[in-house]
Amino acid sequence: MPKRRNRKKWWIAAGILWVLILLFRMMPLYKPAPSDPFSGKYWYNPYRQADQEGRWLRANFHAHSNAWGFFTNGRKNSVEDILSKYDSLGYDVIGVSDYQHITQTAATPYIPVYEHGFNILKTHQGSIGAKSVYHGDYILLQTRSQKQHVLNKLRERTQVLVLNHPDWMGGYSPRDIRFLTGYDCFEVLNDFWNSEDLWDVALSSGKPAMIVGSDDAHNVFKQTDLARDLTVIYSVSDSLNADDIYRALISGAAYGVEVTKRMSRAQVIEKRRTLDSLPLLRSCKIRNDSLIVTLTGDARDFSFTGQDGKLLKQVTDSVNGIESASYRLQPEDTYVRVKITLPDSSHIYLNPVMRTVEKDLKPPMPASQKRGLFSIFDK
Ligand SMILES: [Zn+2]
């Protein structure tokens, strides 16, 4: 009898150990990623190759259809409805991003996208160029390590990893943003929330987060769901292909546009006319330590922002309008980004120029590192 009892105890111990190992694998702890500001003697300019040879594409990567029964407010909102509305608005790139599901569409180029996350505080991520869906998440309050773990899992399965509406409901806190790493883009502009201040936290802690602007449309029959926040992407080739789009988003050859409140309520035809009339970025260059930004039309104001979100310079002319503005880069500047206010009060948000160690190389995201014992499992 004692022998059998011993064996039972052994099995219980082995079972507990197995559960512990599983938990240990599922919930690793990560060291905070380094949060040093950008440094180096060179400037990385994401627009250095954007000139008049190429063209600027209108894109939206965030719209929910009824193709997947998870959740959408749309009465119909089929994939076809989304494609046809955005086509009428003159969009070149249309992504249908359902929750936890890659929805196939007939759009060309076809960009496989989905939105990850089913936790209570809207800590969501956008997967652009998704290879497969990651079905895990932490549904209650998430620690920074858990957020990092989800990002790492998504990283393995996607081309472009976006923090969606990061500031909304505190989905990511400023502290999270200082110490999280491994993503590509920041959805600074979203119909529900503007995360501009939090973007400066990421940039100020040396994370080369590039901008994305999205509608987060749930019902394309509601005017206010359409063409409010968009991503404008630079393309050299006339034949659009998905890889070029991923490359442009990651390298930063794109910018965000936020239309006015009045325009957000307008009909599709008026929205289209307004979008067609907005000036585009003609060039963004660094010459003799000066950052020079030029549009194809007039603006009212150019604001230059740097480390810790500090306003470095503002150039305004609301009477005559201005097409171009410049800022003399200072030795202490780590990044400088430009926000432009157009005559109708809509905004253009450019990606930052950042200090970098290697010429023409975007400063890298720091690698995520597990704490002590957790590092025995590699991912
Ligand atoms: Zn979301």
Coordinates of C-alpha atoms and ligand atoms in Angstrom, one line a residue:
M1 CA 0.0 0.0 0.0
P2 CA 2.6 2.6 0.9
K3 CA 4.2 2.1 -2.5
R4 CA 1.0 2.9 -4.3
R5 CA 0.4 6.0 -2.2
N6 CA 3.9 7.2 -3.0
R7 CA 3.2 6.8 -6.7
K8 CA 0.0 8.8 -6.4
K9 CA 1.9 11.6 -4.6
W10 CA 4.5 11.5 -7.4
W11 CA 1.9 12.0 -10.1
I12 CA 0.3 14.9 -8.2
A13 CA 3.7 16.6 -7.9
A14 CA 4.5 16.0 -11.6
G15 CA 1.1 17.5 -12.5
I16 CA 1.7 20.6 -10.5
L17 CA 5.1 21.0 -12.0
W18 CA 3.7 20.7 -15.5
V19 CA 1.0 23.3 -14.8
L20 CA 3.7 25.6 -13.4
I21 CA 5.9 25.2 -16.4
L22 CA 3.0 25.9 -18.7
L23 CA 2.2 29.1 -16.7
F24 CA 5.8 30.0 -16.7
R25 CA 5.9 29.7 -20.5
M26 CA 2.6 31.5 -21.0
M27 CA 3.3 34.5 -18.8
P28 CA 6.9 35.4 -19.1
L29 CA 8.3 38.5 -17.4
Y30 CA 10.3 41.0 -19.5
K31 CA 12.9 43.5 -18.6
P32 CA 11.8 47.1 -19.4
A33 CA 13.1 48.0 -22.9
P34 CA 15.8 50.7 -22.9
S35 CA 14.2 54.1 -23.1
D36 CA 17.1 56.3 -24.2
P37 CA 16.4 59.1 -26.6
F38 CA 17.6 58.8 -30.2
S39 CA 21.3 59.7 -30.6
G40 CA 24.0 59.6 -33.2
K41 CA 25.6 62.1 -35.6
Y42 CA 23.3 61.4 -38.6
W43 CA 19.7 62.3 -39.1
Y44 CA 17.3 59.6 -40.5
N45 CA 14.8 61.3 -42.8
P46 CA 11.9 59.0 -43.7
Y47 CA 11.1 61.2 -46.7
R48 CA 14.5 61.4 -48.2
Q49 CA 13.4 59.5 -51.3
A50 CA 10.0 61.0 -51.6
D51 CA 10.0 63.4 -54.5
Q52 CA 7.8 64.2 -57.4
E53 CA 8.7 61.0 -59.2
G54 CA 6.3 59.0 -57.2
R55 CA 2.8 59.5 -56.0
W56 CA 0.9 59.6 -52.7
L57 CA -1.7 57.0 -52.0
R58 CA -4.8 57.2 -49.8
A59 CA -5.0 54.3 -47.4
N60 CA -7.2 52.9 -44.6
F61 CA -6.2 49.7 -42.8
H62 CA -8.9 49.8 -40.1
A63 CA -12.5 49.0 -40.9
H64 CA -14.7 46.3 -39.5
S65 CA -17.1 44.2 -41.7
N66 CA -19.9 41.8 -40.9
A67 CA -18.0 39.0 -42.6
W68 CA -17.0 37.8 -39.2
G69 CA -19.7 37.6 -36.6
F70 CA -17.6 38.8 -33.7
F71 CA -18.7 42.4 -33.4
T72 CA -19.7 45.3 -35.6
N73 CA -22.4 48.0 -35.4
G74 CA -23.0 48.0 -39.1
R75 CA -26.5 47.0 -40.3
K76 CA -25.0 45.6 -43.5
N77 CA -21.4 46.7 -43.7
S78 CA -20.3 43.9 -46.0
V79 CA -16.8 43.7 -47.4
E80 CA -18.2 44.9 -50.7
D81 CA -19.8 47.9 -49.0
I82 CA -16.5 48.9 -47.4
L83 CA -14.6 48.5 -50.7
S84 CA -17.1 50.5 -52.7
K85 CA -17.4 53.4 -50.2
Y86 CA -13.6 53.8 -49.9
D87 CA -13.3 53.5 -53.7
S88 CA -15.8 56.4 -54.1
L89 CA -13.6 58.4 -51.7
G90 CA -10.6 57.8 -53.9
Y91 CA -8.7 55.4 -51.7
D92 CA -5.9 53.3 -53.3
V93 CA -5.4 50.9 -50.4
I94 CA -8.3 49.5 -48.5
G95 CA -7.9 47.0 -45.6
V96 CA -10.8 45.2 -44.0
S97 CA -9.7 44.6 -40.4
D98 CA -12.0 42.3 -38.5
Y99 CA -11.4 41.2 -34.9
Q100 CA -9.3 38.1 -34.6
H101 CA -10.0 37.1 -38.2
I102 CA -8.2 37.8 -41.6
T103 CA -11.0 38.6 -44.0
Q104 CA -10.3 37.9 -47.7
T105 CA -11.3 40.7 -50.0
A106 CA -11.2 41.5 -53.8
A107 CA -9.3 44.7 -53.2
T108 CA -6.1 45.3 -55.2
P109 CA -3.6 45.3 -53.8
Y110 CA -5.0 42.9 -51.3
I111 CA -3.6 43.6 -47.8
P112 CA -4.4 40.9 -45.2
V113 CA -5.2 42.8 -42.0
Y114 CA -7.0 42.1 -38.7
E115 CA -7.4 43.7 -35.3
H116 CA -6.0 41.8 -32.3
G117 CA -7.4 42.0 -28.8
F118 CA -10.4 41.1 -26.8
N119 CA -9.4 42.5 -23.4
I120 CA -11.6 44.9 -21.4
L121 CA -9.3 47.9 -21.6
K122 CA -9.0 48.1 -25.4
T123 CA -5.3 47.2 -25.6
H124 CA -5.6 46.5 -29.3
Q125 CA -3.1 45.9 -32.1
G126 CA -3.3 46.1 -35.8
S127 CA -1.7 43.4 -37.9
I128 CA -1.0 44.7 -41.5
G129 CA 0.3 42.0 -43.8
A130 CA -1.0 39.4 -41.4
K131 CA 0.3 35.8 -42.0
S132 CA -1.9 34.2 -39.3
V133 CA -4.0 35.1 -36.3
Y134 CA -2.7 35.0 -32.8
H135 CA -5.6 33.7 -30.6
G136 CA -4.1 34.5 -27.2
D137 CA -4.8 37.6 -25.1
Y138 CA -5.0 38.6 -21.4
I139 CA -8.6 39.7 -20.9
L140 CA -8.4 41.6 -17.6
L141 CA -5.9 44.3 -16.6
Q142 CA -2.6 43.7 -18.5
T143 CA 0.8 44.1 -17.0
R144 CA 3.6 45.5 -19.2
S145 CA 5.2 42.1 -19.5
Q146 CA 1.9 40.6 -20.8
K147 CA 1.6 43.5 -23.3
Q148 CA 5.1 42.8 -24.4
H149 CA 4.4 39.1 -24.7
V150 CA 1.4 39.7 -27.0
L151 CA 3.4 42.1 -29.2
N152 CA 6.2 39.4 -29.5
K153 CA 3.6 36.8 -30.5
L154 CA 2.1 39.1 -33.1
R155 CA 5.5 40.1 -34.4
E156 CA 6.1 36.5 -35.5
R157 CA 2.9 36.6 -37.6
T158 CA 2.8 39.9 -39.3
Q159 CA 4.7 42.3 -41.6
V160 CA 3.7 45.5 -40.0
L161 CA 2.7 45.6 -36.3
V162 CA 0.6 48.6 -35.1
L163 CA -0.4 49.8 -31.7
N164 CA -4.1 50.6 -32.4
H165 CA -5.6 53.7 -30.7
P166 CA -2.9 53.3 -28.0
D167 CA -4.1 56.2 -25.7
W168 CA -7.8 55.2 -25.8
M169 CA -9.0 54.1 -22.3
G170 CA -5.4 53.9 -21.2
G171 CA -4.9 50.8 -23.4
Y172 CA -1.3 51.7 -23.2
S173 CA -0.1 54.0 -20.4
P174 CA 2.8 56.4 -20.8
R175 CA 4.9 54.1 -18.6
D176 CA 4.0 51.1 -20.9
I177 CA 5.0 53.1 -23.9
R178 CA 8.4 54.1 -22.5
F179 CA 9.3 50.5 -21.9
L180 CA 7.5 48.4 -24.6
T181 CA 9.3 47.6 -27.8
G182 CA 9.1 45.5 -31.0
Y183 CA 6.3 47.2 -32.9
D184 CA 6.4 49.3 -36.1
C185 CA 3.6 51.8 -36.2
F186 CA 1.5 53.9 -33.8
E187 CA -2.1 54.6 -34.7
V188 CA -1.8 58.3 -33.7
L189 CA -5.0 59.1 -35.5
N190 CA -8.2 57.1 -35.0
D191 CA -11.8 58.3 -35.2
F192 CA -12.3 57.5 -31.5
W193 CA -9.1 58.9 -30.2
N194 CA -6.0 61.1 -30.9
S195 CA -2.8 59.6 -29.4
E196 CA -0.5 62.5 -30.4
D197 CA 0.9 63.1 -26.8
L198 CA 1.6 59.4 -26.3
W199 CA 3.4 59.3 -29.6
D200 CA 5.8 61.8 -28.3
V201 CA 6.4 59.6 -25.3
A202 CA 7.4 56.7 -27.6
L203 CA 9.6 58.9 -29.7
S204 CA 11.2 60.6 -26.7
S205 CA 12.2 57.2 -25.3
G206 CA 13.9 56.2 -28.5
K207 CA 11.2 54.1 -30.1
P208 CA 11.0 54.7 -33.9
A209 CA 7.2 54.4 -34.1
M210 CA 5.9 55.5 -37.5
I211 CA 2.5 57.1 -37.9
V212 CA -0.8 55.4 -39.1
G213 CA -4.1 57.2 -39.3
S214 CA -7.3 55.2 -39.5
D215 CA -11.1 55.4 -39.5
D216 CA -11.8 52.4 -37.3
A217 CA -15.1 52.3 -39.3
H218 CA -17.8 50.0 -38.0
N219 CA -20.6 51.2 -40.2
V220 CA -19.7 52.7 -43.6
F221 CA -23.3 54.0 -44.0
K222 CA -22.6 56.5 -41.2
Q223 CA -20.8 59.6 -42.6
T224 CA -18.9 60.1 -39.4
D225 CA -17.2 56.6 -39.8
L226 CA -15.6 57.5 -43.1
A227 CA -12.5 59.4 -44.3
R228 CA -11.8 61.2 -41.0
D229 CA -8.3 60.0 -40.4
L230 CA -6.1 58.5 -43.1
T231 CA -2.7 57.3 -43.9
V232 CA -1.1 58.8 -47.0
I233 CA 1.6 56.5 -48.4
Y234 CA 4.4 57.3 -50.8
S235 CA 4.8 55.0 -53.7
V236 CA 7.4 55.0 -56.5
S237 CA 5.9 52.3 -58.7
D238 CA 2.6 52.6 -60.5
S239 CA 1.7 49.0 -60.1
L240 CA 0.8 48.8 -56.4
N241 CA 2.1 45.9 -54.5
A242 CA 1.7 44.9 -50.9
D243 CA 5.4 44.6 -50.1
D244 CA 6.0 48.2 -51.2
I245 CA 3.2 49.4 -48.9
Y246 CA 4.7 47.5 -45.9
R247 CA 8.1 48.9 -46.6
A248 CA 6.8 52.5 -46.9
L249 CA 4.9 52.2 -43.6
I250 CA 7.9 50.8 -41.7
S251 CA 10.4 53.2 -43.2
G252 CA 8.1 56.1 -42.5
A253 CA 7.5 57.2 -46.1
A254 CA 3.9 58.0 -45.1
Y255 CA 2.0 60.6 -43.2
G256 CA -1.3 61.1 -41.3
V257 CA -4.2 63.3 -42.2
E258 CA -7.0 64.4 -39.8
V259 CA -10.0 66.2 -41.4
T260 CA -12.1 68.8 -39.7
K261 CA -15.2 68.0 -37.5
R262 CA -17.4 69.6 -40.1
M263 CA -15.9 67.5 -42.9
S264 CA -16.3 64.3 -40.8
R265 CA -20.1 64.8 -41.0
A266 CA -20.2 65.6 -44.8
Q267 CA -21.5 63.4 -47.6
V268 CA -19.2 61.1 -49.5
I269 CA -19.1 63.4 -52.6
E270 CA -18.1 66.4 -50.5
K271 CA -15.5 64.4 -48.6
R272 CA -14.0 63.2 -51.9
R273 CA -13.8 66.8 -53.2
T274 CA -12.1 68.0 -50.1
L275 CA -9.6 65.1 -50.0
D276 CA -8.8 65.7 -53.7
S277 CA -8.1 69.4 -53.0
L278 CA -5.8 68.9 -49.9
P279 CA -2.2 69.8 -50.6
L280 CA 0.3 66.9 -50.5
L281 CA 3.8 66.7 -49.2
R282 CA 6.1 68.0 -52.0
S283 CA 9.3 67.4 -50.1
C284 CA 10.9 67.1 -46.6
K285 CA 14.6 67.6 -46.8
I286 CA 17.6 68.2 -44.5
R287 CA 20.0 70.7 -45.9
N288 CA 22.9 72.2 -44.0
D289 CA 21.3 71.2 -40.7
S290 CA 18.0 72.8 -41.7
L291 CA 14.8 70.7 -41.9
I292 CA 12.8 72.1 -44.8
V293 CA 9.2 71.0 -45.4
T294 CA 7.3 72.0 -48.5
L295 CA 3.7 71.3 -49.6
T296 CA 2.1 71.4 -53.0
G297 CA -0.3 74.1 -51.7
D298 CA -0.9 76.5 -48.9
A299 CA -1.0 75.8 -45.2
R300 CA -1.8 78.1 -42.3
D301 CA 0.7 76.8 -39.8
F302 CA 3.8 74.6 -39.5
S303 CA 4.7 73.4 -35.9
F304 CA 8.0 71.7 -35.2
T305 CA 7.9 69.4 -32.1
G306 CA 10.8 67.6 -30.5
Q307 CA 12.0 65.7 -27.4
D308 CA 9.3 65.3 -24.7
G309 CA 6.8 66.9 -27.0
K310 CA 8.3 70.3 -26.7
L311 CA 7.2 72.9 -29.3
L312 CA 10.5 74.0 -31.0
K313 CA 9.2 76.4 -33.6
Q314 CA 5.9 77.6 -35.1
V315 CA 5.5 79.4 -38.4
T316 CA 2.1 80.9 -39.0
D317 CA 0.5 83.0 -41.7
S318 CA -3.3 82.7 -41.7
V319 CA -3.7 85.7 -44.1
N320 CA -1.6 84.8 -47.1
G321 CA -0.8 81.1 -46.3
I322 CA 2.6 79.4 -46.6
E323 CA 3.8 76.5 -48.7
S324 CA 7.1 75.9 -46.9
A325 CA 8.8 76.2 -43.6
S326 CA 12.1 75.3 -42.1
Y327 CA 13.7 74.7 -38.7
R328 CA 17.4 74.8 -37.9
L329 CA 18.3 71.5 -36.2
Q330 CA 20.1 71.9 -32.9
P331 CA 22.8 69.7 -31.4
E332 CA 20.4 68.8 -28.5
D333 CA 17.5 67.8 -30.8
T334 CA 16.9 64.0 -30.8
Y335 CA 13.9 64.0 -33.1
V336 CA 11.8 66.6 -34.8
R337 CA 8.3 66.1 -36.2
V338 CA 6.1 68.5 -38.1
K339 CA 2.4 69.0 -37.7
I340 CA 0.8 71.2 -40.4
T341 CA -2.5 73.0 -40.1
L342 CA -4.2 73.6 -43.4
P343 CA -6.4 76.6 -44.2
D344 CA -9.6 74.6 -43.5
S345 CA -8.2 73.5 -40.1
S346 CA -7.5 69.9 -41.1
H347 CA -4.0 68.6 -40.1
I348 CA -1.1 66.8 -41.7
Y349 CA 1.1 64.8 -39.2
L350 CA 4.5 64.0 -40.7
N351 CA 6.8 61.3 -39.3
P352 CA 9.8 62.5 -37.4
V353 CA 13.3 62.9 -38.5
M354 CA 15.4 61.1 -35.9
R355 CA 19.0 61.0 -34.9
T356 CA 20.7 57.7 -35.8
V357 CA 24.1 56.1 -35.5
E358 CA 24.3 54.7 -39.1
K359 CA 23.7 56.9 -42.1
D360 CA 20.3 56.5 -43.7
L361 CA 19.3 53.7 -41.3
K362 CA 16.3 54.1 -39.2
P363 CA 17.2 53.8 -35.5
P364 CA 16.2 50.2 -34.5
M365 CA 13.6 49.2 -31.9
P366 CA 15.5 47.8 -28.9
A367 CA 15.2 44.0 -28.6
S368 CA 12.8 42.7 -25.9
Q369 CA 14.5 40.7 -23.2
K370 CA 13.1 38.3 -20.7
R371 CA 14.0 38.4 -17.1
G372 CA 16.4 35.8 -15.6
L373 CA 14.9 32.3 -15.6
F374 CA 12.2 33.1 -18.2
S375 CA 14.9 33.4 -20.8
I376 CA 15.3 29.5 -21.0
F377 CA 12.3 29.6 -23.4
D378 CA 13.2 31.7 -26.4
K379 CA 10.0 33.5 -27.4
Ligands
ZN1 ZN -9.7 48.6 -31.5

